[in-house]
């Protein structure tokens, strides 16, 4: 199926706006939609069943799409657009109709059959949390949500969990029962110790033969040098990589009230900290670390999204979709050029 | 309770440390688990307003342990009583005070008296004191027995009045002799066996206690100038129990220089218009420019400008100055801080009058037909007179000699003719008294007579003299150039005697082996032999020197040979008019002798005891009837070396240096010794140390228990 965006010759059904302007406006709309579609993460996290939690987030995400003032939210923004008269009924997503009672046309169907590998950090540092839930619980929810969403998109989803060694590994599949298998693995109680990003990322590179999307959910509280090396290797193997850095609000501002003996959750080492005198230095170093991670990811073409655990979980979905959109824009550009080239060549 | 080392209590201040550490609260109550410490740096602990003491019991135990430890180091003990000065042993002290010329420098004598007074102020009943003053010889001013039995205040007043009447002399410093003299004085005195404790010796009610004497001490009050003579200490064995306390006096003004007119040597070419002057600058001087000039009897400089001279510190320079004009009495130096040694007195040198006595047939009464054939002719032409002596040649017949010549005035007698037994006896007496006799066997016709004379003079009965058979001529060979007579001619350019031929000579045989053959003829016969008789010498020359006998008188060797015979000392003759402080008067007392001192005072010199030594610098006039003599006396040049030498110079000679303790210091020492003894018996520190160790053990236990509790809580928190 040809890309509708491409056949429209750079114009779409939103009107005669140029594609770039439409994309910009759709991005702005998408942001508004994101704001409007917020589901209180506390409320979500109270759902004990992981699958139900994931489902709630995904549906909330879809509802957010629905509540967008712009009907036909974005042709480029998502792979769904509302059905209009004259659309090819073969592109109609009947499952979505069954769920939402609305007609949507699914595009780039061939692009949705991707392999996604969800890599979850389960080290001790992920066990930290200043809210009612820890980072690991939030991250598991994100991973479950992404798995649920991608499965619905008919993408193959795989899972790898790690701390200082590989925990669970489920290869990417899209068959009945696979999502359940993933969710069961996610629900397992684990006792992580230290964090080692080297080993799991190297193993992913060796285990994943065919190209796909690797989504790493971690707090990335480790050396940036090793991360750079491993990400570069993954990219060199042709994988798309997305990093979702899961951070607790207390970690961004060192929310310790009084001088205390602070214990490292991974090493057990303890030091005396007076937050009044240590805070500014901590914030500087923490933000510097974040900037370094950002810079590395930009240089490697890796999408990097920090996610604070008090923010709605569907952010992750928005980030995923944004990422896919940018990717598809690059592809469509290259495809458009190829098509024009072919036409020119064919015409002659 | 008393403490042997109370300053160790400062260690108790260390209690502040555990209090501080407990306040700082290195370990807050709560623990917070955080995801990672990779962005965190430990906060240094500090005191805040909210700080409060933690773990009271542990703090108390630590503080107690520190205090007990500090207390143990202070070595506490329980004292019963203190020493009083009556329990101190009595002291035997010899005070040796320098009264040499260098102590005339400004302020030094006052300093010395003040230092002696310091010592006297600490005298206590029973102390024995002697006072010795010294310059080039030591003099006891106060003996031990003179101070024994009198009160300290009386001793003090005696010494003070003695020193008030004493002033530094002009003599040099024989420090070694003074020290050994005073040391012997200190260790050889035998004191009384008991001493009164009262200040008032008349107080009969005072208790007499047995004398307890401490080690003898010598206290030396001196300027320790480098010119002090200490070499005699090398052969002195220092007494073991004696110590020397050096109380040095010094002047704030360090520049001192002196000038000295150097003597002219006999063998130097005589320069009548210039003299050599040596200027010495002391080693601690900080200037080097001085001026020397001649002055008259009134002290006025002849030349207003004088001669400027640069002398680096510690060195001397010799310069030439115009000879002193008539009327000049001294050379003076200007520019230094001390003038005690700035004047060098001079007097025009008066030559000695000496006689060469010739006993032969050539006399005024019986002249020979051809003088040139006589021995005397050539002898008279030897220029024996110099700028230091006038030599006249006196000739007489041997039998005209009525008394033995005085060797001092007649250094040489030449006998060329046989003499009688009386004359021979007189000649032997002359030689035995230190005279020098040359017997010349000049004429073969007088062989027999000469042999008799020689046997009488030498007391060698077997001596034989015969005429030698000379075939043409003989020469001198096998000359002993090591002997002083020929030493001046030993140089290769002078030692060729082959040009001197002897046409005839006598042969000496059967002479004793003790006779030293100084030269032989080439036929093997002795030419010149020497014999030591008493303190004098006698030579026998086996040939004459007149032309008929030999070429000796006409050779270049004759004059130096006669010079050597006349003055066998070869070299410098002492200036008989220059003397140093302390020398004896160079004149025999007589009923008419008068000596005018530099001060102008005239004294009669009839006995040796009237005037023994020259004790003041300056010009002396000695008049005895028609004879008169002017002499000058100057300071010992070593007295100008005023830079101080260290007391360690004395230690190199085995002297034991030590300081004299005051009564207060001695009491303190004795009390300290007693306290130390008490403390070592009581050993309270051991109990304190034991208690401190117990506290440390408790602290370790308690600290360990608390630490375990904390670790357990931390582990539980992490596992949650």
PDB file of C-alpha atoms in Angstrom, chain B residues 64-306:
ATOM      1  CA  UNK B  64      38.442   9.082  81.601  1.00  0.00           C
ATOM      2  CA  UNK B  65      40.963   6.944  79.754  1.00  0.00           C
ATOM      3  CA  UNK B  66      42.695  10.044  78.367  1.00  0.00           C
ATOM      4  CA  UNK B  67      42.807  11.701  81.755  1.00  0.00           C
ATOM      5  CA  UNK B  68      44.216   8.633  83.427  1.00  0.00           C
ATOM      6  CA  UNK B  69      46.838   8.339  80.710  1.00  0.00           C
ATOM      7  CA  UNK B  70      47.832  11.992  81.067  1.00  0.00           C
ATOM      8  CA  UNK B  71      47.929  11.588  84.842  1.00  0.00           C
ATOM      9  CA  UNK B  72      50.187   8.538  84.532  1.00  0.00           C
ATOM     10  CA  UNK B  73      52.641  10.499  82.393  1.00  0.00           C
ATOM     11  CA  UNK B  74      52.844  13.263  84.974  1.00  0.00           C
ATOM     12  CA  UNK B  75      54.434  10.679  87.343  1.00  0.00           C
ATOM     13  CA  UNK B  76      52.661  11.639  90.547  1.00  0.00           C
ATOM     14  CA  UNK B  77      54.133  10.945  93.942  1.00  0.00           C
ATOM     15  CA  UNK B  78      53.643  11.910  97.565  1.00  0.00           C
ATOM     16  CA  UNK B  79      56.345  14.167  98.841  1.00  0.00           C
ATOM     17  CA  UNK B  80      57.436  14.323 102.457  1.00  0.00           C
ATOM     18  CA  UNK B  81      59.827  17.308 102.691  1.00  0.00           C
ATOM     19  CA  UNK B  82      61.999  19.654 100.607  1.00  0.00           C
ATOM     20  CA  UNK B  83      65.689  20.372 100.757  1.00  0.00           C
ATOM     21  CA  UNK B  84      66.918  23.467 102.515  1.00  0.00           C
ATOM     22  CA  UNK B  85      70.167  25.109 101.620  1.00  0.00           C
ATOM     23  CA  UNK B  86      71.729  24.045 104.904  1.00  0.00           C
ATOM     24  CA  UNK B  87      71.602  20.503 103.635  1.00  0.00           C
ATOM     25  CA  UNK B  88      73.564  21.378 100.532  1.00  0.00           C
ATOM     26  CA  UNK B  89      77.223  20.408 100.502  1.00  0.00           C
ATOM     27  CA  UNK B  90      79.725  23.208 100.847  1.00  0.00           C
ATOM     28  CA  UNK B  91      81.562  24.313  97.773  1.00  0.00           C
ATOM     29  CA  UNK B  92      85.231  24.783  97.097  1.00  0.00           C
ATOM     30  CA  UNK B  93      85.826  27.378  94.451  1.00  0.00           C
ATOM     31  CA  UNK B  94      88.921  28.898  92.939  1.00  0.00           C
ATOM     32  CA  UNK B  95      88.257  32.125  91.124  1.00  0.00           C
ATOM     33  CA  UNK B  96      90.917  32.821  88.526  1.00  0.00           C
ATOM     34  CA  UNK B  97      90.897  36.362  87.195  1.00  0.00           C
ATOM     35  CA  UNK B  98      92.741  37.523  84.097  1.00  0.00           C
ATOM     36  CA  UNK B  99      94.879  40.609  84.708  1.00  0.00           C
ATOM     37  CA  UNK B 100      96.844  40.582  81.460  1.00  0.00           C
ATOM     38  CA  UNK B 101      97.312  43.544  79.147  1.00  0.00           C
ATOM     39  CA  UNK B 102      94.305  42.659  76.973  1.00  0.00           C
ATOM     40  CA  UNK B 103      92.048  43.243  80.001  1.00  0.00           C
ATOM     41  CA  UNK B 104      92.980  46.933  79.819  1.00  0.00           C
ATOM     42  CA  UNK B 105      90.478  47.311  77.015  1.00  0.00           C
ATOM     43  CA  UNK B 106      87.592  49.566  77.865  1.00  0.00           C
ATOM     44  CA  UNK B 107      85.089  48.036  80.264  1.00  0.00           C
ATOM     45  CA  UNK B 108      86.598  44.577  80.516  1.00  0.00           C
ATOM     46  CA  UNK B 109      88.034  44.924  83.989  1.00  0.00           C
ATOM     47  CA  UNK B 110      84.735  46.273  85.299  1.00  0.00           C
ATOM     48  CA  UNK B 111      82.942  43.355  83.712  1.00  0.00           C
ATOM     49  CA  UNK B 112      85.372  40.958  85.343  1.00  0.00           C
ATOM     50  CA  UNK B 113      84.816  42.469  88.772  1.00  0.00           C
ATOM     51  CA  UNK B 114      81.103  42.329  88.262  1.00  0.00           C
ATOM     52  CA  UNK B 115      81.234  38.646  87.323  1.00  0.00           C
ATOM     53  CA  UNK B 116      83.277  37.876  90.418  1.00  0.00           C
ATOM     54  CA  UNK B 117      80.736  39.739  92.498  1.00  0.00           C
ATOM     55  CA  UNK B 118      77.957  37.591  91.037  1.00  0.00           C
ATOM     56  CA  UNK B 119      79.749  34.518  92.299  1.00  0.00           C
ATOM     57  CA  UNK B 120      80.367  36.075  95.677  1.00  0.00           C
ATOM     58  CA  UNK B 121      76.718  37.015  96.100  1.00  0.00           C
ATOM     59  CA  UNK B 122      75.780  33.322  96.130  1.00  0.00           C
ATOM     60  CA  UNK B 123      78.277  32.227  98.773  1.00  0.00           C
ATOM     61  CA  UNK B 124      76.852  30.311 101.669  1.00  0.00           C
ATOM     62  CA  UNK B 125      78.344  29.348 105.046  1.00  0.00           C
ATOM     63  CA  UNK B 126      80.936  26.667 104.655  1.00  0.00           C
ATOM     64  CA  UNK B 127      81.980  27.570 101.142  1.00  0.00           C
ATOM     65  CA  UNK B 128      85.712  27.718 100.557  1.00  0.00           C
ATOM     66  CA  UNK B 129      87.103  30.300  98.225  1.00  0.00           C
ATOM     67  CA  UNK B 130      90.487  31.164  96.782  1.00  0.00           C
ATOM     68  CA  UNK B 131      91.345  33.995  94.453  1.00  0.00           C
ATOM     69  CA  UNK B 132      94.106  33.816  91.851  1.00  0.00           C
ATOM     70  CA  UNK B 133      95.096  36.592  89.476  1.00  0.00           C
ATOM     71  CA  UNK B 134      97.183  35.833  86.420  1.00  0.00           C
ATOM     72  CA  UNK B 135      98.887  37.396  83.487  1.00  0.00           C
ATOM     73  CA  UNK B 136     102.089  35.724  82.317  1.00  0.00           C
ATOM     74  CA  UNK B 137     102.307  34.107  85.741  1.00  0.00           C
ATOM     75  CA  UNK B 138      99.642  33.275  88.343  1.00  0.00           C
ATOM     76  CA  UNK B 139      99.537  34.965  91.751  1.00  0.00           C
ATOM     77  CA  UNK B 140      97.410  33.823  94.663  1.00  0.00           C
ATOM     78  CA  UNK B 141      95.634  36.834  96.101  1.00  0.00           C
ATOM     79  CA  UNK B 142      93.535  34.909  98.607  1.00  0.00           C
ATOM     80  CA  UNK B 143      94.132  31.394  99.880  1.00  0.00           C
ATOM     81  CA  UNK B 144      91.576  28.854 101.064  1.00  0.00           C
ATOM     82  CA  UNK B 145      92.776  28.973 104.617  1.00  0.00           C
ATOM     83  CA  UNK B 146      92.302  32.726 104.646  1.00  0.00           C
ATOM     84  CA  UNK B 147      88.624  32.346 103.822  1.00  0.00           C
ATOM     85  CA  UNK B 148      88.014  29.325 105.968  1.00  0.00           C
ATOM     86  CA  UNK B 149      86.010  30.099 109.089  1.00  0.00           C
ATOM     87  CA  UNK B 150      84.819  33.528 107.994  1.00  0.00           C
ATOM     88  CA  UNK B 151      81.346  34.440 106.890  1.00  0.00           C
ATOM     89  CA  UNK B 152      80.357  34.749 103.290  1.00  0.00           C
ATOM     90  CA  UNK B 153      79.904  38.500 103.609  1.00  0.00           C
ATOM     91  CA  UNK B 154      83.398  38.856 104.974  1.00  0.00           C
ATOM     92  CA  UNK B 155      84.785  36.758 102.161  1.00  0.00           C
ATOM     93  CA  UNK B 156      82.925  38.916  99.737  1.00  0.00           C
ATOM     94  CA  UNK B 157      84.302  42.143 101.135  1.00  0.00           C
ATOM     95  CA  UNK B 158      87.848  40.722 101.193  1.00  0.00           C
ATOM     96  CA  UNK B 159      87.701  39.695  97.591  1.00  0.00           C
ATOM     97  CA  UNK B 160      86.080  42.927  96.518  1.00  0.00           C
ATOM     98  CA  UNK B 161      88.743  45.037  98.195  1.00  0.00           C
ATOM     99  CA  UNK B 162      91.511  42.884  96.710  1.00  0.00           C
ATOM    100  CA  UNK B 163      90.109  43.318  93.246  1.00  0.00           C
ATOM    101  CA  UNK B 164      89.632  47.037  93.783  1.00  0.00           C
ATOM    102  CA  UNK B 165      93.330  47.377  94.429  1.00  0.00           C
ATOM    103  CA  UNK B 166      94.261  45.211  91.475  1.00  0.00           C
ATOM    104  CA  UNK B 167      94.470  46.458  87.952  1.00  0.00           C
ATOM    105  CA  UNK B 168      95.406  44.695  84.750  1.00  0.00           C
ATOM    106  CA  UNK B 169      99.119  44.616  84.096  1.00  0.00           C
ATOM    107  CA  UNK B 170     101.003  44.952  80.832  1.00  0.00           C
ATOM    108  CA  UNK B 171     102.067  41.358  80.670  1.00  0.00           C
ATOM    109  CA  UNK B 172     100.971  38.654  78.267  1.00  0.00           C
ATOM    110  CA  UNK B 173      98.516  35.850  79.046  1.00  0.00           C
ATOM    111  CA  UNK B 174      99.830  32.473  80.054  1.00  0.00           C
ATOM    112  CA  UNK B 175      96.421  30.902  80.488  1.00  0.00           C
ATOM    113  CA  UNK B 176      97.656  27.341  80.514  1.00  0.00           C
ATOM    114  CA  UNK B 177      99.985  27.969  83.396  1.00  0.00           C
ATOM    115  CA  UNK B 178      97.290  29.805  85.343  1.00  0.00           C
ATOM    116  CA  UNK B 179      94.742  27.044  84.873  1.00  0.00           C
ATOM    117  CA  UNK B 180      97.091  24.285  85.920  1.00  0.00           C
ATOM    118  CA  UNK B 181      98.230  26.335  88.928  1.00  0.00           C
ATOM    119  CA  UNK B 182      94.668  26.981  90.074  1.00  0.00           C
ATOM    120  CA  UNK B 183      93.647  23.371  89.456  1.00  0.00           C
ATOM    121  CA  UNK B 184      96.427  22.140  91.676  1.00  0.00           C
ATOM    122  CA  UNK B 185      95.390  24.675  94.283  1.00  0.00           C
ATOM    123  CA  UNK B 186      91.799  23.452  94.170  1.00  0.00           C
ATOM    124  CA  UNK B 187      92.460  19.750  94.504  1.00  0.00           C
ATOM    125  CA  UNK B 188      95.354  19.742  96.942  1.00  0.00           C
ATOM    126  CA  UNK B 189      93.821  21.825  99.696  1.00  0.00           C
ATOM    127  CA  UNK B 190      92.777  19.877 102.802  1.00  0.00           C
ATOM    128  CA  UNK B 191      89.889  21.598 104.538  1.00  0.00           C
ATOM    129  CA  UNK B 192      88.574  21.446 108.112  1.00  0.00           C
ATOM    130  CA  UNK B 193      86.151  18.684 109.016  1.00  0.00           C
ATOM    131  CA  UNK B 194      83.243  20.757 110.298  1.00  0.00           C
ATOM    132  CA  UNK B 195      81.646  24.008 109.388  1.00  0.00           C
ATOM    133  CA  UNK B 196      79.520  26.503 111.243  1.00  0.00           C
ATOM    134  CA  UNK B 197      76.098  27.129 109.858  1.00  0.00           C
ATOM    135  CA  UNK B 198      76.017  30.679 111.133  1.00  0.00           C
ATOM    136  CA  UNK B 199      76.834  33.764 109.128  1.00  0.00           C
ATOM    137  CA  UNK B 200      78.522  35.191 112.217  1.00  0.00           C
ATOM    138  CA  UNK B 201      81.721  33.322 112.955  1.00  0.00           C
ATOM    139  CA  UNK B 202      81.645  34.660 116.532  1.00  0.00           C
ATOM    140  CA  UNK B 203      78.342  33.038 117.206  1.00  0.00           C
ATOM    141  CA  UNK B 204      79.241  30.172 119.513  1.00  0.00           C
ATOM    142  CA  UNK B 205      75.671  28.983 119.751  1.00  0.00           C
ATOM    143  CA  UNK B 206      75.625  28.114 116.106  1.00  0.00           C
ATOM    144  CA  UNK B 207      75.646  24.471 115.196  1.00  0.00           C
ATOM    145  CA  UNK B 208      78.725  22.991 113.746  1.00  0.00           C
ATOM    146  CA  UNK B 209      77.899  20.329 111.260  1.00  0.00           C
ATOM    147  CA  UNK B 210      80.226  17.901 109.630  1.00  0.00           C
ATOM    148  CA  UNK B 211      81.524  19.389 106.400  1.00  0.00           C
ATOM    149  CA  UNK B 212      80.087  17.858 103.303  1.00  0.00           C
ATOM    150  CA  UNK B 213      82.134  19.064 100.397  1.00  0.00           C
ATOM    151  CA  UNK B 214      80.996  18.951  96.868  1.00  0.00           C
ATOM    152  CA  UNK B 215      83.323  18.689  93.888  1.00  0.00           C
ATOM    153  CA  UNK B 216      85.837  21.534  93.606  1.00  0.00           C
ATOM    154  CA  UNK B 217      85.132  24.117  90.965  1.00  0.00           C
ATOM    155  CA  UNK B 218      87.298  26.562  89.102  1.00  0.00           C
ATOM    156  CA  UNK B 219      85.753  29.726  87.801  1.00  0.00           C
ATOM    157  CA  UNK B 220      87.794  31.472  85.144  1.00  0.00           C
ATOM    158  CA  UNK B 221      87.064  35.117  84.461  1.00  0.00           C
ATOM    159  CA  UNK B 222      88.876  36.114  81.305  1.00  0.00           C
ATOM    160  CA  UNK B 223      88.448  37.569  77.867  1.00  0.00           C
ATOM    161  CA  UNK B 224      89.537  34.250  76.277  1.00  0.00           C
ATOM    162  CA  UNK B 225      91.630  36.099  73.726  1.00  0.00           C
ATOM    163  CA  UNK B 226      93.210  34.003  71.005  1.00  0.00           C
ATOM    164  CA  UNK B 227      96.682  35.201  72.039  1.00  0.00           C
ATOM    165  CA  UNK B 228      96.440  33.374  75.375  1.00  0.00           C
ATOM    166  CA  UNK B 229      99.062  30.669  75.689  1.00  0.00           C
ATOM    167  CA  UNK B 230      97.471  27.335  76.455  1.00  0.00           C
ATOM    168  CA  UNK B 231      99.955  24.879  74.975  1.00  0.00           C
ATOM    169  CA  UNK B 232     101.313  23.998  78.400  1.00  0.00           C
ATOM    170  CA  UNK B 233      98.001  22.277  79.132  1.00  0.00           C
ATOM    171  CA  UNK B 234      99.038  19.487  76.796  1.00  0.00           C
ATOM    172  CA  UNK B 235     101.246  17.995  79.455  1.00  0.00           C
ATOM    173  CA  UNK B 236      98.852  18.652  82.330  1.00  0.00           C
ATOM    174  CA  UNK B 237      96.615  15.847  83.584  1.00  0.00           C
ATOM    175  CA  UNK B 238      93.301  17.409  84.480  1.00  0.00           C
ATOM    176  CA  UNK B 239      91.903  16.255  87.847  1.00  0.00           C
ATOM    177  CA  UNK B 240      88.774  14.151  87.399  1.00  0.00           C
ATOM    178  CA  UNK B 241      86.662  15.787  90.050  1.00  0.00           C
ATOM    179  CA  UNK B 242      87.382  19.357  88.996  1.00  0.00           C
ATOM    180  CA  UNK B 243      85.272  21.329  86.560  1.00  0.00           C
ATOM    181  CA  UNK B 244      86.031  24.652  84.899  1.00  0.00           C
ATOM    182  CA  UNK B 245      83.393  27.334  84.535  1.00  0.00           C
ATOM    183  CA  UNK B 246      84.449  29.966  82.015  1.00  0.00           C
ATOM    184  CA  UNK B 247      82.918  33.393  82.596  1.00  0.00           C
ATOM    185  CA  UNK B 248      83.957  35.306  79.543  1.00  0.00           C
ATOM    186  CA  UNK B 249      84.109  39.077  79.396  1.00  0.00           C
ATOM    187  CA  UNK B 250      83.985  40.795  76.064  1.00  0.00           C
ATOM    188  CA  UNK B 251      84.027  44.216  74.562  1.00  0.00           C
ATOM    189  CA  UNK B 252      81.409  45.474  72.176  1.00  0.00           C
ATOM    190  CA  UNK B 253      84.172  47.189  70.240  1.00  0.00           C
ATOM    191  CA  UNK B 254      86.031  44.621  68.240  1.00  0.00           C
ATOM    192  CA  UNK B 255      88.543  46.487  66.164  1.00  0.00           C
ATOM    193  CA  UNK B 256      92.058  46.080  67.454  1.00  0.00           C
ATOM    194  CA  UNK B 257      95.340  46.361  65.584  1.00  0.00           C
ATOM    195  CA  UNK B 258      98.968  46.710  66.563  1.00  0.00           C
ATOM    196  CA  UNK B 259     102.198  47.797  64.897  1.00  0.00           C
ATOM    197  CA  UNK B 260     105.677  46.445  65.486  1.00  0.00           C
ATOM    198  CA  UNK B 261     109.079  47.462  64.181  1.00  0.00           C
ATOM    199  CA  UNK B 262     110.847  44.354  62.955  1.00  0.00           C
ATOM    200  CA  UNK B 263     114.465  43.675  63.873  1.00  0.00           C
ATOM    201  CA  UNK B 264     117.177  43.886  61.225  1.00  0.00           C
ATOM    202  CA  UNK B 265     118.995  40.662  60.695  1.00  0.00           C
ATOM    203  CA  UNK B 266     122.732  40.566  60.564  1.00  0.00           C
ATOM    204  CA  UNK B 267     122.838  38.946  57.190  1.00  0.00           C
ATOM    205  CA  UNK B 268     120.507  41.457  55.638  1.00  0.00           C
ATOM    206  CA  UNK B 269     121.990  44.329  53.699  1.00  0.00           C
ATOM    207  CA  UNK B 270     121.964  47.226  56.014  1.00  0.00           C
ATOM    208  CA  UNK B 271     119.602  49.960  54.977  1.00  0.00           C
ATOM    209  CA  UNK B 272     120.009  53.017  57.056  1.00  0.00           C
ATOM    210  CA  UNK B 273     117.052  54.937  55.770  1.00  0.00           C
ATOM    211  CA  UNK B 274     114.180  52.452  56.014  1.00  0.00           C
ATOM    212  CA  UNK B 275     112.808  50.047  58.557  1.00  0.00           C
ATOM    213  CA  UNK B 276     110.256  47.288  58.249  1.00  0.00           C
ATOM    214  CA  UNK B 277     107.039  47.585  60.182  1.00  0.00           C
ATOM    215  CA  UNK B 278     104.478  44.839  60.655  1.00  0.00           C
ATOM    216  CA  UNK B 279     100.850  45.744  61.295  1.00  0.00           C
ATOM    217  CA  UNK B 280      98.511  43.072  62.635  1.00  0.00           C
ATOM    218  CA  UNK B 281      94.702  43.260  62.556  1.00  0.00           C
ATOM    219  CA  UNK B 282      92.640  41.083  64.917  1.00  0.00           C
ATOM    220  CA  UNK B 283      90.452  38.366  63.445  1.00  0.00           C
ATOM    221  CA  UNK B 284      87.094  39.795  64.595  1.00  0.00           C
ATOM    222  CA  UNK B 285      87.718  43.310  63.319  1.00  0.00           C
ATOM    223  CA  UNK B 286      85.303  44.819  60.876  1.00  0.00           C
ATOM    224  CA  UNK B 287      87.607  47.423  59.449  1.00  0.00           C
ATOM    225  CA  UNK B 288      90.968  47.246  57.751  1.00  0.00           C
ATOM    226  CA  UNK B 289      92.257  50.823  57.380  1.00  0.00           C
ATOM    227  CA  UNK B 290      94.795  52.101  59.831  1.00  0.00           C
ATOM    228  CA  UNK B 291      97.554  54.679  59.991  1.00  0.00           C
ATOM    229  CA  UNK B 292     101.032  54.370  61.505  1.00  0.00           C
ATOM    230  CA  UNK B 293     103.379  57.191  62.339  1.00  0.00           C
ATOM    231  CA  UNK B 294     106.476  58.007  64.405  1.00  0.00           C
ATOM    232  CA  UNK B 295     105.998  60.043  67.555  1.00  0.00           C
ATOM    233  CA  UNK B 296     108.365  61.920  69.812  1.00  0.00           C
ATOM    234  CA  UNK B 297     108.734  61.784  73.558  1.00  0.00           C
ATOM    235  CA  UNK B 298     105.717  64.051  74.011  1.00  0.00           C
ATOM    236  CA  UNK B 299     103.558  61.826  71.901  1.00  0.00           C
ATOM    237  CA  UNK B 300     103.393  64.243  68.974  1.00  0.00           C
ATOM    238  CA  UNK B 301     103.492  62.670  65.513  1.00  0.00           C
ATOM    239  CA  UNK B 302     106.517  63.542  63.467  1.00  0.00           C
ATOM    240  CA  UNK B 303     104.521  63.312  60.264  1.00  0.00           C
ATOM    241  CA  UNK B 304     100.981  64.566  60.641  1.00  0.00           C
ATOM    242  CA  UNK B 305      99.710  62.339  57.861  1.00  0.00           C
ATOM    243  CA  UNK B 306     101.394  59.140  58.833  1.00  0.00           C
TER     244      UNK B 306
END
